[in-house]
Short mmCIF file of C-alpha atoms and ligand atoms in Angstrom, two decimals:
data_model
loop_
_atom_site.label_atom_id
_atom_site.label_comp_id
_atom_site.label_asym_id
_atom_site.label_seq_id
_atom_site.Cartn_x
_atom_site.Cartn_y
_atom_site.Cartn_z
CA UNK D 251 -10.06 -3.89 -33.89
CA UNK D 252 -6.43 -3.92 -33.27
CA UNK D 253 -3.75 -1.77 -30.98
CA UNK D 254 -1.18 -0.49 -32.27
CA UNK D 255 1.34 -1.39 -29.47
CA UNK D 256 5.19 -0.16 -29.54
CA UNK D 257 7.42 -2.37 -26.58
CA UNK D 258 10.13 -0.47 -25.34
CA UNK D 259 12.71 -2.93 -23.66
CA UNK D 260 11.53 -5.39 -25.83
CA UNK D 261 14.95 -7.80 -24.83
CA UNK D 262 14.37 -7.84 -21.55
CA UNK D 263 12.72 -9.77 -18.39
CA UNK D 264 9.02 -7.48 -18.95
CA UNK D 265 9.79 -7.00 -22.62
CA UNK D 266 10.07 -10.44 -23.70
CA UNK D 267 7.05 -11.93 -21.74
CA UNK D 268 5.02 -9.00 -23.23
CA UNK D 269 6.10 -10.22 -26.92
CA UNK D 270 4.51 -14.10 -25.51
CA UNK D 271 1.53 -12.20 -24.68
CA UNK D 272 1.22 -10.63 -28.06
CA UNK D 273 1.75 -13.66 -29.83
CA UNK D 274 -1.62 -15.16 -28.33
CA UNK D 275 -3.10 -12.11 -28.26
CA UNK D 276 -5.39 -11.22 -31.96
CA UNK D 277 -5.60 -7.70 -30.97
CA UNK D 278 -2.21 -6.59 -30.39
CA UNK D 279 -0.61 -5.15 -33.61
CA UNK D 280 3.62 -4.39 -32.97
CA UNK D 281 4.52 -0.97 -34.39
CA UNK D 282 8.06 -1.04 -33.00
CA UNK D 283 10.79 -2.55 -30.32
CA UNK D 284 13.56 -1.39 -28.63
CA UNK D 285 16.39 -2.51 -26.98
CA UNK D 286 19.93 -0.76 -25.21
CA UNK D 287 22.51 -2.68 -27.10
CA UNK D 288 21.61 -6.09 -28.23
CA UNK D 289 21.05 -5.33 -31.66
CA UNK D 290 20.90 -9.34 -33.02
CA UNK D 291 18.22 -10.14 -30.58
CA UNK D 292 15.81 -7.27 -31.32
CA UNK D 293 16.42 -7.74 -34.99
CA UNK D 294 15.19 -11.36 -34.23
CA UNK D 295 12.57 -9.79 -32.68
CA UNK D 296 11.40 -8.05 -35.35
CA UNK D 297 11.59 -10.30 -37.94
CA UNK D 298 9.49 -12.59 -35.77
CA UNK D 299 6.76 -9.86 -35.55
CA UNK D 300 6.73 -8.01 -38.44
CA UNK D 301 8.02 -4.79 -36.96
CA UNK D 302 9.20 -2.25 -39.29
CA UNK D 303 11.13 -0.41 -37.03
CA UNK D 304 13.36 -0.76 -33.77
CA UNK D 305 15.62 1.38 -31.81
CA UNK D 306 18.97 0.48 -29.93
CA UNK D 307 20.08 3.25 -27.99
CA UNK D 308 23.94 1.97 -27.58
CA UNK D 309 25.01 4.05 -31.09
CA UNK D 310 27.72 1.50 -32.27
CA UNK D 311 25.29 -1.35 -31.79
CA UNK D 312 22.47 0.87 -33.39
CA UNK D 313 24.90 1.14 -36.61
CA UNK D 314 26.03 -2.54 -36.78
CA UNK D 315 21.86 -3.81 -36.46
CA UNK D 316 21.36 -1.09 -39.37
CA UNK D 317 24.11 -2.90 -41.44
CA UNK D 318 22.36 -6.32 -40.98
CA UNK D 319 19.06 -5.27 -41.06
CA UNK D 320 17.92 -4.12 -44.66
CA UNK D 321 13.94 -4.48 -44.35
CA UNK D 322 13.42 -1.90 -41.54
CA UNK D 323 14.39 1.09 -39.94
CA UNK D 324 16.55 1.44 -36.84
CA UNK D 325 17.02 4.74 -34.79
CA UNK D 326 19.91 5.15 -32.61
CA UNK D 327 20.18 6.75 -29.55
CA UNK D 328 18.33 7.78 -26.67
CA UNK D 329 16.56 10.80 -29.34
CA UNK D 330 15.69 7.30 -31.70
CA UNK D 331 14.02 5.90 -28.48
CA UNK D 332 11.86 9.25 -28.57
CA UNK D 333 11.25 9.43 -32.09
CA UNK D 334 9.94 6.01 -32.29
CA UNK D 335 7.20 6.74 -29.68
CA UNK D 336 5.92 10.13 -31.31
CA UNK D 337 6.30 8.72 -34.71
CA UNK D 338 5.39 5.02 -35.09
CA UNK D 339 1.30 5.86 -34.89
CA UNK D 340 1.13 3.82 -31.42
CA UNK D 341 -1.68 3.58 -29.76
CA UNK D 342 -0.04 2.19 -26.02
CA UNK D 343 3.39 2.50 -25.51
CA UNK D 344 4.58 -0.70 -23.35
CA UNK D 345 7.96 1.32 -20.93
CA UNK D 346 9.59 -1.54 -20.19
CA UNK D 347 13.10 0.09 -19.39
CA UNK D 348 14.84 -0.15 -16.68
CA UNK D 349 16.07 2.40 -14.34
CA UNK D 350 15.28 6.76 -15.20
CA UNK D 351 16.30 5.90 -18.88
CA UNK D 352 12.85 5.59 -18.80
CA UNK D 353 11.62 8.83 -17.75
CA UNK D 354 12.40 10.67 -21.19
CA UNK D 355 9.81 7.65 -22.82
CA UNK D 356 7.14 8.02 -20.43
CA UNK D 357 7.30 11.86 -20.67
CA UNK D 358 7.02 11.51 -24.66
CA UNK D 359 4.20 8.83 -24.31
CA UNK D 360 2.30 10.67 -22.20
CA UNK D 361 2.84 14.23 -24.04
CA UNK D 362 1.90 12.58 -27.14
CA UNK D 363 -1.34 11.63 -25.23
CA UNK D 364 -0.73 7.71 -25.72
CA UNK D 365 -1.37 5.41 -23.46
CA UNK D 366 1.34 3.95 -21.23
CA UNK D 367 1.69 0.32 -19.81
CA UNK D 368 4.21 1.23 -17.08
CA UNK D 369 6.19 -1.33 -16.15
CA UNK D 370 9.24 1.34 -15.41
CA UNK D 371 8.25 2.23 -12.12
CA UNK D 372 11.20 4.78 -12.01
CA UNK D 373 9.77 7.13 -14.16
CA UNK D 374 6.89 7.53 -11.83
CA UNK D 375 9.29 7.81 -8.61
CA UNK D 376 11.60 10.08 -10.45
CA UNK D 377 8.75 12.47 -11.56
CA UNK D 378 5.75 11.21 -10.32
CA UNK D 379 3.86 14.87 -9.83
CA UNK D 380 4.79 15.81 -12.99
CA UNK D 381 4.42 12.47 -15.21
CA UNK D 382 0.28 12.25 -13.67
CA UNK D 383 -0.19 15.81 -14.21
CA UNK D 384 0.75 15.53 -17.96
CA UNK D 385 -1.69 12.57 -18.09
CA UNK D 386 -4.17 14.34 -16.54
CA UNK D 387 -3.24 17.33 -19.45
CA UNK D 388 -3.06 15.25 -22.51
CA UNK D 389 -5.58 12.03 -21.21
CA UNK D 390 -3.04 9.28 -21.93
CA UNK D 391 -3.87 6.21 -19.07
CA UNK D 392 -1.47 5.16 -17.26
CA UNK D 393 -2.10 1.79 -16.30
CA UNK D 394 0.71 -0.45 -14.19
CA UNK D 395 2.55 -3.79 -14.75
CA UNK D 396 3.64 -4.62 -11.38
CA UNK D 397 2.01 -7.36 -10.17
CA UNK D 398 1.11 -5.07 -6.70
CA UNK D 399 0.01 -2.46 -8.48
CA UNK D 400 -1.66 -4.62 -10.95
CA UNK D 401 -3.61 -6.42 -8.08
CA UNK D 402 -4.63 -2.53 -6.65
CA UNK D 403 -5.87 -1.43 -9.80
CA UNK D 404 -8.09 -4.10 -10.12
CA UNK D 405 -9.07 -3.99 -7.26
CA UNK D 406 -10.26 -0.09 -6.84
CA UNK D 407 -11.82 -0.24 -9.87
CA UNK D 408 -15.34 0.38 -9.37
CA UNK D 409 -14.98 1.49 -5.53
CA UNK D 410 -16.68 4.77 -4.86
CA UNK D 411 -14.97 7.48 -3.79
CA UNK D 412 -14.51 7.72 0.13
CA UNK D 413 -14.46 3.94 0.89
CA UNK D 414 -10.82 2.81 0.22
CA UNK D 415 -9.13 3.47 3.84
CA UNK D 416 -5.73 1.94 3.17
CA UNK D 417 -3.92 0.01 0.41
CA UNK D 418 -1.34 -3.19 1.21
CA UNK D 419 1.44 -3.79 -0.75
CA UNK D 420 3.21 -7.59 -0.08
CA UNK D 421 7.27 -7.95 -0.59
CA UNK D 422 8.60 -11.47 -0.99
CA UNK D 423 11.30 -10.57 1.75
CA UNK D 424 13.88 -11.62 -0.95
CA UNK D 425 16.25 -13.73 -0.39
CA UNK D 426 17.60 -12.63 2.37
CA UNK D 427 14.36 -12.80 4.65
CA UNK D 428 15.21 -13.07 7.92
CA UNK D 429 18.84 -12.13 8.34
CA UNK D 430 19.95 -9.47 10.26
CA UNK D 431 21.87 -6.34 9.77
CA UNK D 432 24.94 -8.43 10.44
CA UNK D 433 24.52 -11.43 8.89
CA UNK D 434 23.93 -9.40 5.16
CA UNK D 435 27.81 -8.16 5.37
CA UNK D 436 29.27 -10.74 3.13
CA UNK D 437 26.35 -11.38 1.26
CA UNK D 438 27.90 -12.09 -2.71
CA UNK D 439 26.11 -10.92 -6.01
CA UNK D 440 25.16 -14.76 -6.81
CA UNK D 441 23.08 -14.99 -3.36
CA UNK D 442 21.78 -11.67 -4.32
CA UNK D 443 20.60 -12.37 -7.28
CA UNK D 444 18.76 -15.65 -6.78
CA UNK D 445 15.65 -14.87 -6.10
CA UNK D 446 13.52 -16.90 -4.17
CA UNK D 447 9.56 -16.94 -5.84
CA UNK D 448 10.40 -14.21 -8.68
CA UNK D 449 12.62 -14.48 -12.37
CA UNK D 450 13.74 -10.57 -13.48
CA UNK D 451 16.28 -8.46 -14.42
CA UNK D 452 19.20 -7.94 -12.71
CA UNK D 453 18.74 -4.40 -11.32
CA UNK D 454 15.08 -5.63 -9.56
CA UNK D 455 16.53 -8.45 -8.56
CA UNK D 456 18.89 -6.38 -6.44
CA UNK D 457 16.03 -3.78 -5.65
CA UNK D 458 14.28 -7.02 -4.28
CA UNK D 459 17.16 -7.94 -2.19
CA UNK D 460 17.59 -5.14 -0.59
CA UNK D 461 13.76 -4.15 -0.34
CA UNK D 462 14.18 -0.97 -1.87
CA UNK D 463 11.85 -2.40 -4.77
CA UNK D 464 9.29 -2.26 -2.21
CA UNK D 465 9.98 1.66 -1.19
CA UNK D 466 9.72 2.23 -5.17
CA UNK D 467 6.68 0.67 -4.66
CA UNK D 468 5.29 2.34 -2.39
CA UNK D 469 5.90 5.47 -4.46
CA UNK D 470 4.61 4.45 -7.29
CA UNK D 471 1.42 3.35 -5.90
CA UNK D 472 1.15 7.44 -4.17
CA UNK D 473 1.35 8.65 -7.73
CA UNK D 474 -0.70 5.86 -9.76
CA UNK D 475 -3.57 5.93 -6.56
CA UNK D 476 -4.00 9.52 -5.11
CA UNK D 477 -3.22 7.61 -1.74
CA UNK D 478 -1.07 9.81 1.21
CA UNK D 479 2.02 7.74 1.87
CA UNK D 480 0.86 7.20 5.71
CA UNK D 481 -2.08 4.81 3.97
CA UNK D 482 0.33 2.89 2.07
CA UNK D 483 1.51 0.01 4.26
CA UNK D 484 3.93 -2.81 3.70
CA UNK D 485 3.78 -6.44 4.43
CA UNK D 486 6.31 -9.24 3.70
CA UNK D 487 4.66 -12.13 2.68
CA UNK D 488 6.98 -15.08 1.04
CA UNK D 489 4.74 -17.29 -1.12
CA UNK D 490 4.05 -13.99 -3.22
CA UNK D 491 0.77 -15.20 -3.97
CA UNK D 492 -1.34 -12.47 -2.28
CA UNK D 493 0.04 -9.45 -4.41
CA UNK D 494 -2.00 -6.54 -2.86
CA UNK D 495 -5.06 -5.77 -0.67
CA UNK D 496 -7.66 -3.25 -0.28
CA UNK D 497 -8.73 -2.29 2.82
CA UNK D 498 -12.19 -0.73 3.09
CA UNK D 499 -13.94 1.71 5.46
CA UNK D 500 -16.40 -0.69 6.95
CA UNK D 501 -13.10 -3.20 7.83
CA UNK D 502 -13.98 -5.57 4.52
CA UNK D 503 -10.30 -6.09 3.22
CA UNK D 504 -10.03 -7.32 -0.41
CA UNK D 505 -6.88 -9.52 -1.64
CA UNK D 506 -5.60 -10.23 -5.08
CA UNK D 507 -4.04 -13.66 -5.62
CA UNK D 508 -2.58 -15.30 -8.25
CA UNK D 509 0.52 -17.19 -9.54
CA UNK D 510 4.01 -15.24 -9.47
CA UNK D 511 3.63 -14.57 -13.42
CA UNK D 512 4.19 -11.47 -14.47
CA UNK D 513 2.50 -12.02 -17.73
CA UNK D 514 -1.00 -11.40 -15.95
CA UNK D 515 -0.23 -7.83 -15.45
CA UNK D 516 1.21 -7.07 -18.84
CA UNK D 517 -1.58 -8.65 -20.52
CA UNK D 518 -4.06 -6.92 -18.09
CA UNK D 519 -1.98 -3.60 -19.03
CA UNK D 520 -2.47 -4.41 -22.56
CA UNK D 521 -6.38 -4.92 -22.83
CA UNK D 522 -6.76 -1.95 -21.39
CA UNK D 523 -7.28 -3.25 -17.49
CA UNK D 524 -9.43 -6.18 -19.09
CA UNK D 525 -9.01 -9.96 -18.28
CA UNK D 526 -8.27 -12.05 -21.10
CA UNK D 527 -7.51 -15.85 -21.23
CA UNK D 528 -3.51 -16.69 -20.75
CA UNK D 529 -2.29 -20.37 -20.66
CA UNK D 530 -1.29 -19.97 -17.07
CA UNK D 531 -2.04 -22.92 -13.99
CA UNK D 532 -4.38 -21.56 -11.61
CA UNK D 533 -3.41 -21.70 -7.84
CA UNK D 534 -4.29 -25.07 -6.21
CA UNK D 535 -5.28 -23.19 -2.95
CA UNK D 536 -5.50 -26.84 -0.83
CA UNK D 537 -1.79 -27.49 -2.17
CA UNK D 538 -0.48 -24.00 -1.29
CA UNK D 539 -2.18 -25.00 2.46
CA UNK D 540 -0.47 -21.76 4.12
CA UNK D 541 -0.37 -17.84 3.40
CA UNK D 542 2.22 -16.11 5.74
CA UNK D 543 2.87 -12.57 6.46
CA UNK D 544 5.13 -10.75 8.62
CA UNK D 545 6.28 -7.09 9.17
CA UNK D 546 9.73 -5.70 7.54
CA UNK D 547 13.03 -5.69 9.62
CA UNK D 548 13.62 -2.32 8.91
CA UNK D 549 16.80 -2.64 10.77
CA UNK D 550 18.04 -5.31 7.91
CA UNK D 551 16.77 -3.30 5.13
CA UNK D 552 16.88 0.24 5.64
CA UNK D 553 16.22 1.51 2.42
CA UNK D 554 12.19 1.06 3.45
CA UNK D 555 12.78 3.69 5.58
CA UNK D 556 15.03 5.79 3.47
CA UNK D 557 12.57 5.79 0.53
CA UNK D 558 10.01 6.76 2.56
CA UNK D 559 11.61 9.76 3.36
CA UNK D 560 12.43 10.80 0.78
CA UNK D 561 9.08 10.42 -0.19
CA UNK D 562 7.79 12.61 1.95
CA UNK D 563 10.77 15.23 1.60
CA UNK D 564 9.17 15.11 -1.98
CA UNK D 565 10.57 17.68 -4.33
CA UNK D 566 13.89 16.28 -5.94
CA UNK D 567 14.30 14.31 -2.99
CA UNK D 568 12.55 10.92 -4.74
CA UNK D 569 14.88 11.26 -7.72
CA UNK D 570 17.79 11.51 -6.00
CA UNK D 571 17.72 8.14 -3.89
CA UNK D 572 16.60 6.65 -7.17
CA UNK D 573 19.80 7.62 -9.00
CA UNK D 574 21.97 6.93 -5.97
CA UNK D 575 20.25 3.69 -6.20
CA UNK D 576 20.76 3.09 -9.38
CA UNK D 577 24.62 3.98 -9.01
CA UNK D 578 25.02 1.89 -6.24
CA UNK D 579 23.14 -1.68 -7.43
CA UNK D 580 25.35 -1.39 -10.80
CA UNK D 581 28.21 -0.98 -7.82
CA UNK D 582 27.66 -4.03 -6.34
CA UNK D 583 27.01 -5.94 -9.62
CA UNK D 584 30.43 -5.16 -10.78
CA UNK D 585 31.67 -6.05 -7.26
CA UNK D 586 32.90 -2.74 -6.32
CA UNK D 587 30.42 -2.04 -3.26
CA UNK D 588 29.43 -4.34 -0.74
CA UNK D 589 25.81 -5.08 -0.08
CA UNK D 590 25.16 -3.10 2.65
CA UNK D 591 26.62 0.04 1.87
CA UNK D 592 23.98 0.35 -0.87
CA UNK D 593 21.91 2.14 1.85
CA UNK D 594 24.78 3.93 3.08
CA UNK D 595 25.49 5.25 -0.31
CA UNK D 596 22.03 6.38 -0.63
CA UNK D 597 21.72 7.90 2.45
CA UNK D 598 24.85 9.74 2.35
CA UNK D 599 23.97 11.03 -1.48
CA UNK D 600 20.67 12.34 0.44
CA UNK D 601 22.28 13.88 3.17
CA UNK D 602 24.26 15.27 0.58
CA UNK D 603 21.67 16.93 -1.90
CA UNK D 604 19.53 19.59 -0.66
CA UNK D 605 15.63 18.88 -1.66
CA UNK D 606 14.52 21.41 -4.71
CA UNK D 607 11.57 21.90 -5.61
CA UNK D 608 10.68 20.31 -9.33
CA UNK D 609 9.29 23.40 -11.25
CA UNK D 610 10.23 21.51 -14.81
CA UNK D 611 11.40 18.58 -16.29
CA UNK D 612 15.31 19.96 -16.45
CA UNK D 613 15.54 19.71 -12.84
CA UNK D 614 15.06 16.37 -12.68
CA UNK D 615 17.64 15.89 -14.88
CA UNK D 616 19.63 18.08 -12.85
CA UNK D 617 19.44 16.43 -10.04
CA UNK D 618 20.01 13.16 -11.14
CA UNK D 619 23.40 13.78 -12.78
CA UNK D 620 24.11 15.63 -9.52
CA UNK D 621 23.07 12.78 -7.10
CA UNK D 622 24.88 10.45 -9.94
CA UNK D 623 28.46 12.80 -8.99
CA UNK D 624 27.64 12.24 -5.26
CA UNK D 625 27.00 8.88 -5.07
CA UNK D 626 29.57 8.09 -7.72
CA UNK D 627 32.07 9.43 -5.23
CA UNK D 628 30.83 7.98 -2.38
CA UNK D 629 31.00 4.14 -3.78
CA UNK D 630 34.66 5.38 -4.60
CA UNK D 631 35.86 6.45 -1.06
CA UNK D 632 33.37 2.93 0.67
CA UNK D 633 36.44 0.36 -1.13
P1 NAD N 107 15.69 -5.99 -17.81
O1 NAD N 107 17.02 -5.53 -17.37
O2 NAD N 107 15.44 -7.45 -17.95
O3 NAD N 107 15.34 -5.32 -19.24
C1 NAD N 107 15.51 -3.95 -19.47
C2 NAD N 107 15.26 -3.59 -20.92
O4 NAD N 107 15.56 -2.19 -21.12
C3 NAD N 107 16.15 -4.33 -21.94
O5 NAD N 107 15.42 -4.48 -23.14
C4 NAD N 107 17.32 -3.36 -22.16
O6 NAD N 107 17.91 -3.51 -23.45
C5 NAD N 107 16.64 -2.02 -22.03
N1 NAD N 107 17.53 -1.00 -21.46
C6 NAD N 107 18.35 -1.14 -20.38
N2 NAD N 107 19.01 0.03 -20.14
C7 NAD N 107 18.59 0.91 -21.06
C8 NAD N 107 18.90 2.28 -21.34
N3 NAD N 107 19.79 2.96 -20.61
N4 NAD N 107 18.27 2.88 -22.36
C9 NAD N 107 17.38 2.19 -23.11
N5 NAD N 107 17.05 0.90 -22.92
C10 NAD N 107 17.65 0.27 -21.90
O7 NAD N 107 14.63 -5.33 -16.81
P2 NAD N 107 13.19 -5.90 -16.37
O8 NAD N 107 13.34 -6.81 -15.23
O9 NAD N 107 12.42 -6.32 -17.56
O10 NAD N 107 12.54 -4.58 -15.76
C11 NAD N 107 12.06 -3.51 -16.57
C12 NAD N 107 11.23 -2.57 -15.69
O11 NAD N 107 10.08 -3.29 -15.23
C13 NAD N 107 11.97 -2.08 -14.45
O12 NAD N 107 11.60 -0.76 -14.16
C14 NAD N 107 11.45 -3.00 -13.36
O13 NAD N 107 11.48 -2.39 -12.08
C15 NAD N 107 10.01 -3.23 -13.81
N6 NAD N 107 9.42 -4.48 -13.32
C16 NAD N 107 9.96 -5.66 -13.69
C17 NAD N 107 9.40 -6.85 -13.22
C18 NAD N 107 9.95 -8.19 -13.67
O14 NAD N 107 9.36 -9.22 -13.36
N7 NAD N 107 11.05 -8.23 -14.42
C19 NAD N 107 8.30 -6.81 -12.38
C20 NAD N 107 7.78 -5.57 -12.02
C21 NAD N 107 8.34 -4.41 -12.50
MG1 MG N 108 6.34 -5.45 -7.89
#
């Protein structure tokens, strides 16, 4: 029997590996794609697939792929994004956004009581409380594709309750591993952005430099695990071949490795948390010869520390460095903010926003177009 599957983010880094997997795959059936802007692409897309209908939230791009497009539909906007997931019949919804343009998605999937591939690890840091509680309400899964979170899921699964007595995320270190507070001052985009073991979008790639993927992370893996934030450790490890471990009550500690391809945790998320075959290289473990790990200079890269706070100041807190966040990586992108003051931004947008409690999904919104002002503001007054 066949899924129906709908990819949201279908042109990008997560999207287009998950349309490789569903070409192998004989029990993946597309019901619909979407994309922000690049309407040719996701037409392409289509066509390839079969899809019958695609959304592109950019309007003017939505109406030019409509004019070009004559054997499907194409929504527009980010209600079209919302409309395809309650109306296309899926049966797993693939969030492979970037950034809390995901969050209205997830919260549709997961009212509609589909199942969610979550690659969008926003939505879960933005709303986490509420987004598992809705789960919990409707019983839509929510099952991860980040390769940490991946690796922990597979993991727990089948550990009684009461035995799990921490969980390890590993971080790359990025490529700035091992400079110093100092030394990241100057640092341009182009460094930035070239990852050392890793190929993704731009705004993870950033997240990864500046380890605030990892904070997300750590986040996400509260809300997806039921785990308290003091048993969620860290630990930089730069082959990114170990991608998480499980440590047990009786001192056993259980490690996931594999290659650096994502592809094995979107096809895990799409079986359903089953292993099927991929046309991927195992690890040669006598040619990789050495696994390292170190801790994280959280002098270098204090947005560690400033995520976990905010973590555990909870309430609007969490969405509020993720939108300051957001506002300051698509800073330094455009060359307007220097690399490190996308802590300082963050921190001052914090310091700036009192912590409300989330009663509703509105103030969420709320606070992110708040925190969006702040931060805005700050990145202004840093040049
Ligand atoms: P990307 O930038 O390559 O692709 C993003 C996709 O979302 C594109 O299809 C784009 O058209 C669409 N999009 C962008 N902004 C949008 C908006 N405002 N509204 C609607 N659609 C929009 O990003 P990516 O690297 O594929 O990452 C996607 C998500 O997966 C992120 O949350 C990221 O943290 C997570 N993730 C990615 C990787 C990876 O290897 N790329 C690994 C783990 C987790
Ligand atoms: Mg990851």
């Amino acid at each position: 029997m066949s899924k129906r599957l709908l990819i949201l983010g279908s042109t990008g880094s997560i999207g287009t590996q998950a349309l490789d997997v569903v070409r192998r795959s004989g029990d993946l059936e597309l019901v619909g794609l979407s994309a922000e802007r690049s309407w040719e692409t996701l037409i392409e897309q289509a066509r390839a697939h079969g899809v019958g209908r695609i959304a592109l939230v950019d309007e003017q791009a939505a109406a030019r792929g409509a004019q070009a497009w004559r054997d499907g539909e194409v929504l527009s906007g980010p209600e079209g994004l919302v409309r395809l997931v309650v109306e296309s019949g899926a049966e797993l919804v693939l969030n492979a956004l970037v950034g809390s343009a995901g969050l209205g998605p997830t919260v549709a999937t997961l009212g509609e009581g589909i199942d969610l591939a979550l690659a969008n690890k926003e939505s879960l840091v933005v709303g986490g409380e509420l987004m598992t509680a809705l789960a919990e309400a409707t019983g839509a899964q929510i099952t991860p594709v980040d390769s940490e979170h991946t690796a922990l899921h597979q993991l727990l699964a089948g550990q009684p309750p009461g035995v799990v007595e921490r969980l390890t995320i590993t971080a790359s270190g990025g490529p700035f591993r091992g400079c110093g507070h100092g030394e990241l001052q100057d640092v341009t985009v182009k460094q930035a952005l070239a990852h050392p073991t890793w190929a993704m979008g731009g705004k993870i790639t950033i997240d990864s430099a500046t380890l605030m993927n990892k904070g997300l992370e750590v986040m996400e893996a509260h809300h997806l695990f039921g785990t308290p934030y003091e048993r969620i450790d860290v630990v930089v490890h730069p082959q990114s071949l170990v991608h998480g471990v499980v440590q047990l009550v009786d001192g056993a500690m259980l490690a996931h490795l594999g290659p650096p391809d994502m592809r094995i945790a979107i096809s895990y998320a799409l079986h359903g948390g089953e292993s099927v075959e991929l046309p991927i290289r195992p690890l040669d473990l006598a040619a990789v010869g050495e696994l390292s790990f170190e801790a994280v200079d959280v002098d270098a890269f204090p947005c560690v520390r400033l995520a976990r706070e905010a973590a555990l100041a909870g309430g609007t807190a969490p969405c509020v460095l993720n939108a300051a966040n957001e506002v300051a990586v698509h800073a330094f992108l455009e060359g307007r903010l220097r690399f490190n003051a996308i802590a300082e931004v963050i921190e001052q947008t914090l310091g700036e926003s009192p912590v409300a409690p989330v009663r509703a999904f509105e103030s969420l919104y709320e606070a992110d177009r708040e925190a969006r002002t702040i931060a805005g503001g700050v990145v202004a007054r840093s040049m």
